[in-house]
PDB file as gemmi writes it, atoms N, CA and C in Angstrom:
CRYST1    1.000    1.000    1.000  90.00  90.00  90.00 P 1                      
ATOM      1  N   MET A   1     -57.653-211.610  -3.713  1.00  0.00           N  
ATOM      2  CA  MET A   1     -57.394-212.185  -2.406  1.00  0.00           C  
ATOM      3  C   MET A   1     -55.898-212.384  -2.158  1.00  0.00           C  
ATOM      4  N   GLY A   2     -55.065-212.421  -3.172  1.00  0.00           N  
ATOM      5  CA  GLY A   2     -53.639-212.657  -2.992  1.00  0.00           C  
ATOM      6  C   GLY A   2     -53.334-214.141  -3.006  1.00  0.00           C  
ATOM      7  N   GLY A   3     -52.171-214.516  -3.486  1.00  0.00           N  
ATOM      8  CA  GLY A   3     -51.792-215.920  -3.560  1.00  0.00           C  
ATOM      9  C   GLY A   3     -52.434-216.587  -4.760  1.00  0.00           C  
ATOM     10  N   THR A   4     -52.232-217.869  -4.877  1.00  0.00           N  
ATOM     11  CA  THR A   4     -52.842-218.620  -5.968  1.00  0.00           C  
ATOM     12  C   THR A   4     -53.859-219.592  -5.395  1.00  0.00           C  
ATOM     13  N   TYR A   5     -54.935-219.783  -6.163  1.00  0.00           N  
ATOM     14  CA  TYR A   5     -56.031-220.636  -5.713  1.00  0.00           C  
ATOM     15  C   TYR A   5     -56.423-221.600  -6.815  1.00  0.00           C  
ATOM     16  N   ILE A   6     -56.958-222.743  -6.425  1.00  0.00           N  
ATOM     17  CA  ILE A   6     -57.478-223.737  -7.357  1.00  0.00           C  
ATOM     18  C   ILE A   6     -58.975-223.837  -7.106  1.00  0.00           C  
ATOM     19  N   ARG A   7     -59.760-223.797  -8.202  1.00  0.00           N  
ATOM     20  CA  ARG A   7     -61.202-223.936  -8.058  1.00  0.00           C  
ATOM     21  C   ARG A   7     -61.533-225.422  -7.924  1.00  0.00           C  
ATOM     22  N   TYR A   8     -62.200-225.778  -6.839  1.00  0.00           N  
ATOM     23  CA  TYR A   8     -62.607-227.153  -6.579  1.00  0.00           C  
ATOM     24  C   TYR A   8     -64.093-227.120  -6.293  1.00  0.00           C  
ATOM     25  N   GLY A   9     -64.864-227.530  -7.278  1.00  0.00           N  
ATOM     26  CA  GLY A   9     -66.315-227.404  -7.144  1.00  0.00           C  
ATOM     27  C   GLY A   9     -66.657-225.921  -7.121  1.00  0.00           C  
ATOM     28  N   GLY A  10     -67.367-225.492  -6.135  1.00  0.00           N  
ATOM     29  CA  GLY A  10     -67.716-224.080  -5.996  1.00  0.00           C  
ATOM     30  C   GLY A  10     -66.786-223.325  -5.057  1.00  0.00           C  
ATOM     31  N   TYR A  11     -65.674-223.930  -4.687  1.00  0.00           N  
ATOM     32  CA  TYR A  11     -64.779-223.334  -3.699  1.00  0.00           C  
ATOM     33  C   TYR A  11     -63.429-222.992  -4.305  1.00  0.00           C  
ATOM     34  N   LEU A  12     -62.798-221.956  -3.763  1.00  0.00           N  
ATOM     35  CA  LEU A  12     -61.420-221.626  -4.111  1.00  0.00           C  
ATOM     36  C   LEU A  12     -60.524-222.121  -2.983  1.00  0.00           C  
ATOM     37  N   ILE A  13     -59.625-223.035  -3.309  1.00  0.00           N  
ATOM     38  CA  ILE A  13     -58.725-223.635  -2.326  1.00  0.00           C  
ATOM     39  C   ILE A  13     -57.342-223.020  -2.526  1.00  0.00           C  
ATOM     40  N   PRO A  14     -56.714-222.510  -1.445  1.00  0.00           N  
ATOM     41  CA  PRO A  14     -55.366-221.930  -1.621  1.00  0.00           C  
ATOM     42  C   PRO A  14     -54.350-222.995  -2.012  1.00  0.00           C  
ATOM     43  N   CYS A  15     -53.473-222.628  -2.911  1.00  0.00           N  
ATOM     44  CA  CYS A  15     -52.410-223.519  -3.377  1.00  0.00           C  
ATOM     45  C   CYS A  15     -51.235-223.362  -2.408  1.00  0.00           C  
ATOM     46  N   LEU A  16     -50.974-224.374  -1.611  1.00  0.00           N  
ATOM     47  CA  LEU A  16     -49.955-224.281  -0.571  1.00  0.00           C  
ATOM     48  C   LEU A  16     -48.680-225.040  -0.923  1.00  0.00           C  
ATOM     49  N   THR A  17     -48.380-225.198  -2.190  1.00  0.00           N  
ATOM     50  CA  THR A  17     -47.163-225.890  -2.587  1.00  0.00           C  
ATOM     51  C   THR A  17     -46.057-224.885  -2.861  1.00  0.00           C  
ATOM     52  N   LEU A  18     -44.822-225.336  -2.687  1.00  0.00           N  
ATOM     53  CA  LEU A  18     -43.663-224.496  -2.954  1.00  0.00           C  
ATOM     54  C   LEU A  18     -43.098-224.825  -4.320  1.00  0.00           C  
ATOM     55  N   SER A  19     -42.567-223.804  -4.977  1.00  0.00           N  
ATOM     56  CA  SER A  19     -41.869-224.076  -6.228  1.00  0.00           C  
ATOM     57  C   SER A  19     -40.523-224.713  -5.887  1.00  0.00           C  
ATOM     58  N   ALA A  20     -39.897-225.319  -6.868  1.00  0.00           N  
ATOM     59  CA  ALA A  20     -38.624-226.027  -6.633  1.00  0.00           C  
ATOM     60  C   ALA A  20     -37.545-225.089  -6.125  1.00  0.00           C  
ATOM     61  N   GLU A  21     -37.541-223.843  -6.562  1.00  0.00           N  
ATOM     62  CA  GLU A  21     -36.489-222.916  -6.133  1.00  0.00           C  
ATOM     63  C   GLU A  21     -36.654-222.441  -4.693  1.00  0.00           C  
ATOM     64  N   GLU A  22     -37.854-222.537  -4.144  1.00  0.00           N  
ATOM     65  CA  GLU A  22     -38.099-222.066  -2.789  1.00  0.00           C  
ATOM     66  C   GLU A  22     -37.827-223.138  -1.724  1.00  0.00           C  
ATOM     67  N   GLN A  23     -37.666-224.401  -2.118  1.00  0.00           N  
ATOM     68  CA  GLN A  23     -37.501-225.471  -1.145  1.00  0.00           C  
ATOM     69  C   GLN A  23     -36.098-225.431  -0.554  1.00  0.00           C  
ATOM     70  N   ARG A  24     -36.031-225.468   0.758  1.00  0.00           N  
ATOM     71  CA  ARG A  24     -34.769-225.459   1.494  1.00  0.00           C  
ATOM     72  C   ARG A  24     -34.800-226.590   2.506  1.00  0.00           C  
ATOM     73  N   PHE A  25     -33.622-226.973   2.979  1.00  0.00           N  
ATOM     74  CA  PHE A  25     -33.482-228.094   3.909  1.00  0.00           C  
ATOM     75  C   PHE A  25     -34.051-227.749   5.283  1.00  0.00           C  
ATOM     76  N   ILE A  26     -34.869-228.639   5.794  1.00  0.00           N  
ATOM     77  CA  ILE A  26     -35.396-228.517   7.157  1.00  0.00           C  
ATOM     78  C   ILE A  26     -34.999-229.793   7.887  1.00  0.00           C  
ATOM     79  N   GLY A  27     -34.047-229.675   8.794  1.00  0.00           N  
ATOM     80  CA  GLY A  27     -33.529-230.828   9.518  1.00  0.00           C  
ATOM     81  C   GLY A  27     -34.187-231.004  10.874  1.00  0.00           C  
ATOM     82  N   VAL A  28     -33.431-231.597  11.771  1.00  0.00           N  
ATOM     83  CA  VAL A  28     -33.966-231.950  13.088  1.00  0.00           C  
ATOM     84  C   VAL A  28     -34.374-230.710  13.887  1.00  0.00           C  
ATOM     85  N   TRP A  29     -33.594-229.639  13.815  1.00  0.00           N  
ATOM     86  CA  TRP A  29     -33.945-228.424  14.568  1.00  0.00           C  
ATOM     87  C   TRP A  29     -35.266-227.842  14.048  1.00  0.00           C  
ATOM     88  N   GLY A  30     -35.401-227.760  12.735  1.00  0.00           N  
ATOM     89  CA  GLY A  30     -36.630-227.237  12.141  1.00  0.00           C  
ATOM     90  C   GLY A  30     -37.834-228.114  12.449  1.00  0.00           C  
ATOM     91  N   GLN A  31     -37.636-229.431  12.427  1.00  0.00           N  
ATOM     92  CA  GLN A  31     -38.741-230.343  12.727  1.00  0.00           C  
ATOM     93  C   GLN A  31     -39.176-230.239  14.185  1.00  0.00           C  
ATOM     94  N   ARG A  32     -38.208-230.093  15.079  1.00  0.00           N  
ATOM     95  CA  ARG A  32     -38.561-229.923  16.505  1.00  0.00           C  
ATOM     96  C   ARG A  32     -39.358-228.639  16.717  1.00  0.00           C  
ATOM     97  N   HIS A  33     -38.909-227.559  16.060  1.00  0.00           N  
ATOM     98  CA  HIS A  33     -39.609-226.282  16.221  1.00  0.00           C  
ATOM     99  C   HIS A  33     -41.012-226.363  15.603  1.00  0.00           C  
ATOM    100  N   LYS A  34     -41.136-227.044  14.495  1.00  0.00           N  
ATOM    101  CA  LYS A  34     -42.449-227.216  13.865  1.00  0.00           C  
ATOM    102  C   LYS A  34     -43.394-227.954  14.811  1.00  0.00           C  
ATOM    103  N   ARG A  35     -42.907-229.035  15.423  1.00  0.00           N  
ATOM    104  CA  ARG A  35     -43.737-229.787  16.372  1.00  0.00           C  
ATOM    105  C   ARG A  35     -44.140-228.908  17.558  1.00  0.00           C  
ATOM    106  N   TYR A  36     -43.185-228.084  18.041  1.00  0.00           N  
ATOM    107  CA  TYR A  36     -43.485-227.176  19.150  1.00  0.00           C  
ATOM    108  C   TYR A  36     -44.576-226.190  18.743  1.00  0.00           C  
ATOM    109  N   LEU A  37     -44.443-225.597  17.543  1.00  0.00           N  
ATOM    110  CA  LEU A  37     -45.447-224.640  17.080  1.00  0.00           C  
ATOM    111  C   LEU A  37     -46.820-225.299  16.970  1.00  0.00           C  
ATOM    112  N   LYS A  38     -46.873-226.504  16.410  1.00  0.00           N  
ATOM    113  CA  LYS A  38     -48.149-227.203  16.245  1.00  0.00           C  
ATOM    114  C   LYS A  38     -48.822-227.469  17.582  1.00  0.00           C  
ATOM    115  N   GLU A  39     -48.030-227.811  18.596  1.00  0.00           N  
ATOM    116  CA  GLU A  39     -48.596-228.194  19.882  1.00  0.00           C  
ATOM    117  C   GLU A  39     -48.853-227.021  20.818  1.00  0.00           C  
ATOM    118  N   HIS A  40     -48.011-225.974  20.756  1.00  0.00           N  
ATOM    119  CA  HIS A  40     -48.088-224.912  21.758  1.00  0.00           C  
ATOM    120  C   HIS A  40     -48.360-223.514  21.206  1.00  0.00           C  
ATOM    121  N   LYS A  41     -48.110-223.299  19.936  1.00  0.00           N  
ATOM    122  CA  LYS A  41     -48.323-221.982  19.316  1.00  0.00           C  
ATOM    123  C   LYS A  41     -49.137-222.172  18.043  1.00  0.00           C  
ATOM    124  N   ARG A  42     -50.306-222.737  18.209  1.00  0.00           N  
ATOM    125  CA  ARG A  42     -51.143-223.135  17.067  1.00  0.00           C  
ATOM    126  C   ARG A  42     -51.449-221.972  16.127  1.00  0.00           C  
ATOM    127  N   ALA A  43     -51.737-220.791  16.658  1.00  0.00           N  
ATOM    128  CA  ALA A  43     -52.079-219.639  15.813  1.00  0.00           C  
ATOM    129  C   ALA A  43     -50.891-219.229  14.940  1.00  0.00           C  
ATOM    130  N   VAL A  44     -49.708-219.228  15.513  1.00  0.00           N  
ATOM    131  CA  VAL A  44     -48.498-218.887  14.749  1.00  0.00           C  
ATOM    132  C   VAL A  44     -48.281-219.924  13.656  1.00  0.00           C  
ATOM    133  N   TYR A  45     -48.432-221.190  13.996  1.00  0.00           N  
ATOM    134  CA  TYR A  45     -48.255-222.268  13.028  1.00  0.00           C  
ATOM    135  C   TYR A  45     -49.225-222.125  11.855  1.00  0.00           C  
ATOM    136  N   ILE A  46     -50.497-221.918  12.147  1.00  0.00           N  
ATOM    137  CA  ILE A  46     -51.514-221.795  11.093  1.00  0.00           C  
ATOM    138  C   ILE A  46     -51.248-220.564  10.234  1.00  0.00           C  
ATOM    139  N   THR A  47     -50.864-219.459  10.860  1.00  0.00           N  
ATOM    140  CA  THR A  47     -50.561-218.231  10.105  1.00  0.00           C  
ATOM    141  C   THR A  47     -49.407-218.455   9.137  1.00  0.00           C  
ATOM    142  N   LEU A  48     -48.327-219.066   9.622  1.00  0.00           N  
ATOM    143  CA  LEU A  48     -47.181-219.335   8.754  1.00  0.00           C  
ATOM    144  C   LEU A  48     -47.542-220.317   7.644  1.00  0.00           C  
ATOM    145  N   LEU A  49     -48.313-221.329   7.983  1.00  0.00           N  
ATOM    146  CA  LEU A  49     -48.698-222.340   7.001  1.00  0.00           C  
ATOM    147  C   LEU A  49     -49.562-221.747   5.897  1.00  0.00           C  
ATOM    148  N   THR A  50     -50.585-221.016   6.273  1.00  0.00           N  
ATOM    149  CA  THR A  50     -51.510-220.477   5.273  1.00  0.00           C  
ATOM    150  C   THR A  50     -50.903-219.341   4.458  1.00  0.00           C  
ATOM    151  N   SER A  51     -49.905-218.671   4.999  1.00  0.00           N  
ATOM    152  CA  SER A  51     -49.257-217.599   4.232  1.00  0.00           C  
ATOM    153  C   SER A  51     -48.162-218.139   3.318  1.00  0.00           C  
ATOM    154  N   GLY A  52     -47.843-219.430   3.459  1.00  0.00           N  
ATOM    155  CA  GLY A  52     -46.821-220.034   2.619  1.00  0.00           C  
ATOM    156  C   GLY A  52     -45.402-219.770   3.088  1.00  0.00           C  
ATOM    157  N   ARG A  53     -45.244-219.277   4.306  1.00  0.00           N  
ATOM    158  CA  ARG A  53     -43.914-218.934   4.830  1.00  0.00           C  
ATOM    159  C   ARG A  53     -43.373-219.964   5.818  1.00  0.00           C  
ATOM    160  N   LEU A  54     -44.105-221.026   6.094  1.00  0.00           N  
ATOM    161  CA  LEU A  54     -43.703-221.990   7.122  1.00  0.00           C  
ATOM    162  C   LEU A  54     -42.368-222.649   6.798  1.00  0.00           C  
ATOM    163  N   ASP A  55     -42.218-223.179   5.594  1.00  0.00           N  
ATOM    164  CA  ASP A  55     -40.975-223.876   5.253  1.00  0.00           C  
ATOM    165  C   ASP A  55     -39.770-222.947   5.276  1.00  0.00           C  
ATOM    166  N   SER A  56     -39.939-221.741   4.784  1.00  0.00           N  
ATOM    167  CA  SER A  56     -38.851-220.772   4.803  1.00  0.00           C  
ATOM    168  C   SER A  56     -38.467-220.425   6.245  1.00  0.00           C  
ATOM    169  N   TYR A  57     -39.472-220.226   7.080  1.00  0.00           N  
ATOM    170  CA  TYR A  57     -39.248-219.924   8.494  1.00  0.00           C  
ATOM    171  C   TYR A  57     -38.506-221.071   9.184  1.00  0.00           C  
ATOM    172  N   LEU A  58     -38.947-222.292   8.940  1.00  0.00           N  
ATOM    173  CA  LEU A  58     -38.313-223.455   9.564  1.00  0.00           C  
ATOM    174  C   LEU A  58     -36.890-223.665   9.043  1.00  0.00           C  
ATOM    175  N   ALA A  59     -36.658-223.396   7.771  1.00  0.00           N  
ATOM    176  CA  ALA A  59     -35.311-223.509   7.218  1.00  0.00           C  
ATOM    177  C   ALA A  59     -34.381-222.473   7.859  1.00  0.00           C  
ATOM    178  N   ASP A  60     -34.899-221.264   8.103  1.00  0.00           N  
ATOM    179  CA  ASP A  60     -34.102-220.239   8.799  1.00  0.00           C  
ATOM    180  C   ASP A  60     -33.763-220.685  10.214  1.00  0.00           C  
ATOM    181  N   ILE A  61     -34.751-221.224  10.918  1.00  0.00           N  
ATOM    182  CA  ILE A  61     -34.521-221.740  12.271  1.00  0.00           C  
ATOM    183  C   ILE A  61     -33.477-222.842  12.230  1.00  0.00           C  
ATOM    184  N   GLU A  62     -33.569-223.742  11.265  1.00  0.00           N  
ATOM    185  CA  GLU A  62     -32.615-224.839  11.112  1.00  0.00           C  
ATOM    186  C   GLU A  62     -31.185-224.313  10.978  1.00  0.00           C  
ATOM    187  N   GLU A  63     -30.999-223.340  10.084  1.00  0.00           N  
ATOM    188  CA  GLU A  63     -29.660-222.791   9.850  1.00  0.00           C  
ATOM    189  C   GLU A  63     -29.116-222.086  11.088  1.00  0.00           C  
ATOM    190  N   GLN A  64     -29.948-221.268  11.714  1.00  0.00           N  
ATOM    191  CA  GLN A  64     -29.514-220.522  12.895  1.00  0.00           C  
ATOM    192  C   GLN A  64     -29.193-221.464  14.051  1.00  0.00           C  
ATOM    193  N   ALA A  65     -30.038-222.458  14.263  1.00  0.00           N  
ATOM    194  CA  ALA A  65     -29.826-223.401  15.366  1.00  0.00           C  
ATOM    195  C   ALA A  65     -28.560-224.223  15.135  1.00  0.00           C  
ATOM    196  N   GLN A  66     -28.330-224.667  13.898  1.00  0.00           N  
ATOM    197  CA  GLN A  66     -27.133-225.460  13.614  1.00  0.00           C  
ATOM    198  C   GLN A  66     -25.864-224.634  13.811  1.00  0.00           C  
ATOM    199  N   GLU A  67     -25.888-223.385  13.351  1.00  0.00           N  
ATOM    200  CA  GLU A  67     -24.734-222.501  13.560  1.00  0.00           C  
ATOM    201  C   GLU A  67     -24.484-222.269  15.040  1.00  0.00           C  
ATOM    202  N   ARG A  68     -25.544-222.029  15.796  1.00  0.00           N  
ATOM    203  CA  ARG A  68     -25.420-221.800  17.242  1.00  0.00           C  
ATOM    204  C   ARG A  68     -24.866-223.055  17.934  1.00  0.00           C  
ATOM    205  N   PHE A  69     -25.373-224.218  17.564  1.00  0.00           N  
ATOM    206  CA  PHE A  69     -24.917-225.485  18.134  1.00  0.00           C  
ATOM    207  C   PHE A  69     -23.418-225.676  17.889  1.00  0.00           C  
ATOM    208  N   GLU A  70     -22.987-225.483  16.658  1.00  0.00           N  
ATOM    209  CA  GLU A  70     -21.574-225.668  16.328  1.00  0.00           C  
ATOM    210  C   GLU A  70     -20.683-224.673  17.068  1.00  0.00           C  
ATOM    211  N   ARG A  71     -21.155-223.430  17.192  1.00  0.00           N  
ATOM    212  CA  ARG A  71     -20.382-222.402  17.908  1.00  0.00           C  
ATOM    213  C   ARG A  71     -20.248-222.758  19.387  1.00  0.00           C  
ATOM    214  N   ILE A  72     -21.331-223.219  20.005  1.00  0.00           N  
ATOM    215  CA  ILE A  72     -21.302-223.601  21.421  1.00  0.00           C  
ATOM    216  C   ILE A  72     -20.357-224.783  21.628  1.00  0.00           C  
ATOM    217  N   VAL A  73     -20.423-225.788  20.749  1.00  0.00           N  
ATOM    218  CA  VAL A  73     -19.541-226.954  20.872  1.00  0.00           C  
ATOM    219  C   VAL A  73     -18.086-226.516  20.800  1.00  0.00           C  
ATOM    220  N   GLU A  74     -17.745-225.681  19.840  1.00  0.00           N  
ATOM    221  CA  GLU A  74     -16.354-225.223  19.714  1.00  0.00           C  
ATOM    222  C   GLU A  74     -15.899-224.442  20.942  1.00  0.00           C  
ATOM    223  N   GLN A  75     -16.759-223.578  21.460  1.00  0.00           N  
ATOM    224  CA  GLN A  75     -16.411-222.800  22.650  1.00  0.00           C  
ATOM    225  C   GLN A  75     -16.205-223.709  23.851  1.00  0.00           C  
ATOM    226  N   MET A  76     -17.072-224.688  24.020  1.00  0.00           N  
ATOM    227  CA  MET A  76     -16.958-225.589  25.160  1.00  0.00           C  
ATOM    228  C   MET A  76     -15.722-226.478  25.035  1.00  0.00           C  
ATOM    229  N   LYS A  77     -15.377-226.884  23.818  1.00  0.00           N  
ATOM    230  CA  LYS A  77     -14.161-227.665  23.613  1.00  0.00           C  
ATOM    231  C   LYS A  77     -12.928-226.867  24.032  1.00  0.00           C  
ATOM    232  N   GLN A  78     -12.883-225.599  23.676  1.00  0.00           N  
ATOM    233  CA  GLN A  78     -11.746-224.757  24.037  1.00  0.00           C  
ATOM    234  C   GLN A  78     -11.662-224.566  25.543  1.00  0.00           C  
ATOM    235  N   VAL A  79     -12.788-224.301  26.169  1.00  0.00           N  
ATOM    236  CA  VAL A  79     -12.801-224.073  27.617  1.00  0.00           C  
ATOM    237  C   VAL A  79     -12.371-225.327  28.378  1.00  0.00           C  
ATOM    238  N   GLN A  80     -12.800-226.490  27.927  1.00  0.00           N  
ATOM    239  CA  GLN A  80     -12.485-227.739  28.619  1.00  0.00           C  
ATOM    240  C   GLN A  80     -11.165-228.357  28.166  1.00  0.00           C  
ATOM    241  N   GLY A  81     -10.509-227.735  27.196  1.00  0.00           N  
ATOM    242  CA  GLY A  81      -9.206-228.217  26.751  1.00  0.00           C  
ATOM    243  C   GLY A  81      -9.245-229.528  25.983  1.00  0.00           C  
ATOM    244  N   ILE A  82     -10.297-229.738  25.233  1.00  0.00           N  
ATOM    245  CA  ILE A  82     -10.406-230.960  24.435  1.00  0.00           C  
ATOM    246  C   ILE A  82      -9.702-230.709  23.103  1.00  0.00           C  
ATOM    247  N   THR A  83      -8.659-231.498  22.842  1.00  0.00           N  
ATOM    248  CA  THR A  83      -7.824-231.292  21.663  1.00  0.00           C  
ATOM    249  C   THR A  83      -7.746-232.557  20.820  1.00  0.00           C  
ATOM    250  N   GLU A  84      -7.129-232.410  19.650  1.00  0.00           N  
ATOM    251  CA  GLU A  84      -6.877-233.563  18.790  1.00  0.00           C  
ATOM    252  C   GLU A  84      -5.859-234.499  19.439  1.00  0.00           C  
ATOM    253  N   GLN A  85      -4.990-233.955  20.262  1.00  0.00           N  
ATOM    254  CA  GLN A  85      -4.011-234.783  20.969  1.00  0.00           C  
ATOM    255  C   GLN A  85      -4.722-235.728  21.940  1.00  0.00           C  
ATOM    256  N   LEU A  86      -5.720-235.207  22.662  1.00  0.00           N  
ATOM    257  CA  LEU A  86      -6.513-236.051  23.558  1.00  0.00           C  
ATOM    258  C   LEU A  86      -7.227-237.137  22.753  1.00  0.00           C  
ATOM    259  N   LYS A  87      -7.755-236.752  21.600  1.00  0.00           N  
ATOM    260  CA  LYS A  87      -8.445-237.703  20.735  1.00  0.00           C  
ATOM    261  C   LYS A  87      -7.506-238.834  20.301  1.00  0.00           C  
ATOM    262  N   ALA A  88      -6.270-238.479  20.003  1.00  0.00           N  
ATOM    263  CA  ALA A  88      -5.302-239.485  19.554  1.00  0.00           C  
ATOM    264  C   ALA A  88      -4.828-240.379  20.699  1.00  0.00           C  
ATOM    265  N   GLU A  89      -4.702-239.827  21.902  1.00  0.00           N  
ATOM    266  CA  GLU A  89      -4.130-240.569  23.024  1.00  0.00           C  
ATOM    267  C   GLU A  89      -5.158-241.361  23.825  1.00  0.00           C  
ATOM    268  N   ILE A  90      -6.287-240.712  24.147  1.00  0.00           N  
ATOM    269  CA  ILE A  90      -7.291-241.363  25.000  1.00  0.00           C  
ATOM    270  C   ILE A  90      -8.658-241.209  24.320  1.00  0.00           C  
ATOM    271  N   GLN A  91      -8.910-242.075  23.347  1.00  0.00           N  
ATOM    272  CA  GLN A  91     -10.106-241.943  22.519  1.00  0.00           C  
ATOM    273  C   GLN A  91     -11.411-242.003  23.312  1.00  0.00           C  
ATOM    274  N   MET A  92     -11.510-242.945  24.232  1.00  0.00           N  
ATOM    275  CA  MET A  92     -12.768-243.106  24.966  1.00  0.00           C  
ATOM    276  C   MET A  92     -13.079-241.900  25.845  1.00  0.00           C  
ATOM    277  N   GLU A  93     -12.074-241.311  26.444  1.00  0.00           N  
ATOM    278  CA  GLU A  93     -12.307-240.094  27.235  1.00  0.00           C  
ATOM    279  C   GLU A  93     -12.749-238.964  26.317  1.00  0.00           C  
ATOM    280  N   TRP A  94     -12.101-238.867  25.151  1.00  0.00           N  
ATOM    281  CA  TRP A  94     -12.474-237.821  24.192  1.00  0.00           C  
ATOM    282  C   TRP A  94     -13.929-237.991  23.769  1.00  0.00           C  
ATOM    283  N   VAL A  95     -14.328-239.217  23.457  1.00  0.00           N  
ATOM    284  CA  VAL A  95     -15.711-239.490  23.044  1.00  0.00           C  
ATOM    285  C   VAL A  95     -16.687-239.130  24.155  1.00  0.00           C  
ATOM    286  N   ALA A  96     -16.386-239.526  25.370  1.00  0.00           N  
ATOM    287  CA  ALA A  96     -17.279-239.237  26.500  1.00  0.00           C  
ATOM    288  C   ALA A  96     -17.428-237.734  26.716  1.00  0.00           C  
ATOM    289  N   ARG A  97     -16.311-237.030  26.668  1.00  0.00           N  
ATOM    290  CA  ARG A  97     -16.357-235.578  26.883  1.00  0.00           C  
ATOM    291  C   ARG A  97     -17.069-234.861  25.742  1.00  0.00           C  
ATOM    292  N   MET A  98     -16.854-235.318  24.500  1.00  0.00           N  
ATOM    293  CA  MET A  98     -17.542-234.713  23.358  1.00  0.00           C  
ATOM    294  C   MET A  98     -19.044-234.981  23.408  1.00  0.00           C  
ATOM    295  N   ASN A  99     -19.428-236.190  23.808  1.00  0.00           N  
ATOM    296  CA  ASN A  99     -20.853-236.498  23.955  1.00  0.00           C  
ATOM    297  C   ASN A  99     -21.493-235.585  24.997  1.00  0.00           C  
ATOM    298  N   ASN A 100     -20.801-235.368  26.103  1.00  0.00           N  
ATOM    299  CA  ASN A 100     -21.297-234.483  27.147  1.00  0.00           C  
ATOM    300  C   ASN A 100     -21.471-233.063  26.617  1.00  0.00           C  
ATOM    301  N   ILE A 101     -20.483-232.583  25.895  1.00  0.00           N  
ATOM    302  CA  ILE A 101     -20.549-231.231  25.330  1.00  0.00           C  
ATOM    303  C   ILE A 101     -21.724-231.107  24.361  1.00  0.00           C  
ATOM    304  N   GLN A 102     -21.894-232.114  23.505  1.00  0.00           N  
ATOM    305  CA  GLN A 102     -22.982-232.056  22.527  1.00  0.00           C  
ATOM    306  C   GLN A 102     -24.351-232.079  23.187  1.00  0.00           C  
ATOM    307  N   VAL A 103     -24.492-232.858  24.238  1.00  0.00           N  
ATOM    308  CA  VAL A 103     -25.767-232.891  24.964  1.00  0.00           C  
ATOM    309  C   VAL A 103     -26.048-231.526  25.590  1.00  0.00           C  
ATOM    310  N   CYS A 104     -25.036-230.939  26.204  1.00  0.00           N  
ATOM    311  CA  CYS A 104     -25.203-229.613  26.811  1.00  0.00           C  
ATOM    312  C   CYS A 104     -25.543-228.568  25.754  1.00  0.00           C  
ATOM    313  N   ALA A 105     -24.839-228.598  24.628  1.00  0.00           N  
ATOM    314  CA  ALA A 105     -25.087-227.636  23.549  1.00  0.00           C  
ATOM    315  C   ALA A 105     -26.496-227.810  22.988  1.00  0.00           C  
ATOM    316  N   ARG A 106     -26.935-229.050  22.843  1.00  0.00           N  
ATOM    317  CA  ARG A 106     -28.280-229.326  22.334  1.00  0.00           C  
ATOM    318  C   ARG A 106     -29.339-228.747  23.272  1.00  0.00           C  
ATOM    319  N   GLU A 107     -29.134-228.912  24.574  1.00  0.00           N  
ATOM    320  CA  GLU A 107     -30.084-228.363  25.548  1.00  0.00           C  
ATOM    321  C   GLU A 107     -30.127-226.844  25.475  1.00  0.00           C  
ATOM    322  N   ILE A 108     -28.975-226.216  25.309  1.00  0.00           N  
ATOM    323  CA  ILE A 108     -28.924-224.753  25.217  1.00  0.00           C  
ATOM    324  C   ILE A 108     -29.676-224.272  23.983  1.00  0.00           C  
ATOM    325  N   VAL A 109     -29.416-224.889  22.841  1.00  0.00           N  
ATOM    326  CA  VAL A 109     -30.088-224.487  21.601  1.00  0.00           C  
ATOM    327  C   VAL A 109     -31.588-224.740  21.705  1.00  0.00           C  
ATOM    328  N   ASP A 110     -31.975-225.867  22.269  1.00  0.00           N  
ATOM    329  CA  ASP A 110     -33.410-226.147  22.451  1.00  0.00           C  
ATOM    330  C   ASP A 110     -34.068-225.051  23.276  1.00  0.00           C  
ATOM    331  N   LYS A 111     -33.438-224.684  24.377  1.00  0.00           N  
ATOM    332  CA  LYS A 111     -34.022-223.686  25.274  1.00  0.00           C  
ATOM    333  C   LYS A 111     -34.039-222.295  24.638  1.00  0.00           C  
ATOM    334  N   GLU A 112     -32.972-221.909  23.971  1.00  0.00           N  
ATOM    335  CA  GLU A 112     -32.865-220.564  23.405  1.00  0.00           C  
ATOM    336  C   GLU A 112     -33.679-220.365  22.123  1.00  0.00           C  
ATOM    337  N   MET A 113     -33.751-221.402  21.286  1.00  0.00           N  
ATOM    338  CA  MET A 113     -34.314-221.189  19.956  1.00  0.00           C  
ATOM    339  C   MET A 113     -35.503-222.069  19.607  1.00  0.00           C  
ATOM    340  N   ILE A 114     -35.481-223.307  20.003  1.00  0.00           N  
ATOM    341  CA  ILE A 114     -36.478-224.258  19.507  1.00  0.00           C  
ATOM    342  C   ILE A 114     -37.779-224.198  20.307  1.00  0.00           C  
ATOM    343  N   TYR A 115     -37.677-224.215  21.609  1.00  0.00           N  
ATOM    344  CA  TYR A 115     -38.885-224.263  22.448  1.00  0.00           C  
ATOM    345  C   TYR A 115     -39.170-222.920  23.098  1.00  0.00           C  
ATOM    346  N   GLN A 116     -39.343-221.918  22.264  1.00  0.00           N  
ATOM    347  CA  GLN A 116     -39.725-220.585  22.770  1.00  0.00           C  
ATOM    348  C   GLN A 116     -40.744-219.951  21.872  1.00  0.00           C  
TER     349      GLN A 116                                                      
END                                                                             
């Protein structure tokens, strides 16, 4: 049948645990995508879960989403002229503008990668 199974009574139950070397970090982006899959793409979620590829898939999404988020933030900072000089001179304006950029970047990543 493929994979590993544990005999429980008269049944063979698939072993869905990961070895220590296969475990990778799944952060907020991966958790959001997992919740989306569970609620809206149930067949995809079950397929990934039962094949043992769910955690690897979510870790890939996490890495890609984080890289995309950081790239968007840097691009938006350059376009809007947000510099370390602004940070040193007018901290509250810098914080407000950075918060705005991060919210916008988060929405872009959510739309492009997480909720699709």
